[in-house]
Amino acid sequence: MIYLDHAATTAQKPKEVAEAMVEALQSAGNAGRGVNQASLQAARIIYDTRERLGELFHAESPMQIAFTANVTESLNLAIKGLLEKGDHVITTVMEHNSVLRPLYEMEKEGVELTFLPCDEKGRLCMENIEVSIRPQTKALICTHASNLTGNVNDLSKIGAICKKHGVLFVVDAAQTAGIFPIDVKKMGIDVLCFTGHKSLFGPQGTGGIYVREGLSIRPLKSGGSGVESFRKEHPLTMPTALEAGTMNTPGIAGLGAGAAFVQNIGIDAIREQEEKLWRYFYQNIREIEGIRFLGDPEAEVHAPIVTFNFMDYDSAQISDELWESYGIATRAGAHCAPLMHRAFGTKEQGAVRFSFSCFNTMEEVEQAVKAVREVCCL
Amino acid sequence: MRKKVERLLITFPTTADAIRMERECEKRAIRGRLIPVPREISAGCGMCWCTDPEERERILEFLEMLGLRKEALYQCMV
């Protein structure tokens, strides 16, 4: 198999990830539930991963990182835990359903939404941000990179606008954490939502949320915390405030090993390697007659994603032929980004997405180019 | 039962803070260990850092310097 669906999940992980998980499964107890060796080991694994992620995102303190099951949980936490009836929120048509659906739920509760549009290449219309801000605007919620097109938003610019107007800046970094440098302080990010199983190379079932010091989010869950057992309320202190119940210690051990891999290789080195692969792919298929790219792969800054359609062929048919005849794993269909598809007019057709990781080789990419040329041949 | 001795105990708002304390003490070769919070201090559950009372000044200094969160310090028989 040539796996080119890394934007869905990085199926190839550094070997250290599995090793860390096995070790945790065989020896870790329940963090914060007892002060025996096994329990302490679990607490240390979780703390070390927290510290590593805090460093990676330049958090004020590791305590501002809480673990979740995935970025969807993190986004639900941010959206439902920050917004109230009467608030106005600005978001974009680039968003994934993990942002859109919680927002639509809040809309029913009396939160007003404004969607920033994109141009014909799926690039965010930045000039619309400031004019959309109202006195009731509580937050701007946007993705760092579109999971459909790979287009990247300029977080520093958006963060500066939010700061100027006192608007909370919430970022979905599902496609970028581990590939692009993220500095929550410099970029003015109040809440960063990330997943563990993509470019941080952790296992599925891991994710997290950074919450700026001083900002409080209403938790979605309450329950066991290992501290303050006789209080009727769940503790309010981060990270415990957002971490009710037993933690996914083996998963977090794997996430810690994945993040260590990213730090050791270096985010820039990983991105450059991926860029070499996806740009080669794009440059060698862009002249195919009848091919239409979604997004702006010519952009200087772009996630390792190349998405296209061929004439009016069903994207599912192309993706299936790539798998069936060439063993190439891609993704077809709507990619959980309905507003982006509506903007491109591809609601029915969907799109074929190729997404790359540093574990891919140039030989694999050359085979993918050959396959696309053969499939997309009249 | 083992004989009680006087110790310095430091409590924290979360488990993560307690582990951070352990990690920072390791870096500075400050002796001590995490133990269950004795009932004289709290009727809840949780862990606290237990060390020699003579480490008090050194610990207070680096807690302050690193901005580590603590709940309280106690000197008691453990």
CSV table of N, CA and C in Angstrom, one decimal, chain A residues 9 33 62 72 113 273 285 288 298 309 331 364:
chain,number,residue,atom,x,y,z
A,9,THR,N,-5.4,10.4,9.2
A,9,THR,CA,-4.6,10.0,10.3
A,9,THR,C,-3.2,9.5,9.8
A,33,ARG,N,-4.7,8.6,41.3
A,33,ARG,CA,-5.5,7.7,42.1
A,33,ARG,C,-4.6,6.8,42.9
A,62,PRO,N,3.0,24.2,31.4
A,62,PRO,CA,2.4,22.9,31.0
A,62,PRO,C,1.0,22.8,31.5
A,72,THR,N,-12.0,17.1,18.0
A,72,THR,CA,-13.4,17.4,18.1
A,72,THR,C,-13.9,17.6,19.5
A,113,LEU,N,-23.9,33.7,14.3
A,113,LEU,CA,-22.7,33.3,13.6
A,113,LEU,C,-22.5,34.2,12.3
A,273,GLN,N,10.7,18.2,4.2
A,273,GLN,CA,10.6,16.9,3.6
A,273,GLN,C,9.3,16.7,2.9
A,285,ILE,N,1.4,16.6,-12.0
A,285,ILE,CA,0.1,16.3,-12.4
A,285,ILE,C,-0.7,17.5,-12.8
A,288,ILE,N,-2.2,17.9,-16.4
A,288,ILE,CA,-3.2,16.9,-17.0
A,288,ILE,C,-4.4,17.7,-17.4
A,298,GLU,N,-0.1,26.5,-5.3
A,298,GLU,CA,1.0,27.4,-5.7
A,298,GLU,C,1.5,28.3,-4.6
A,309,ASN,N,-10.2,17.3,-8.7
A,309,ASN,CA,-11.2,16.6,-9.4
A,309,ASN,C,-10.8,16.4,-10.8
A,331,ARG,N,-8.3,9.8,-0.1
A,331,ARG,CA,-9.7,10.0,0.4
A,331,ARG,C,-10.5,10.7,-0.6
A,364,GLU,N,7.4,6.5,-3.8
A,364,GLU,CA,6.0,6.3,-3.7
A,364,GLU,C,5.3,7.5,-4.4
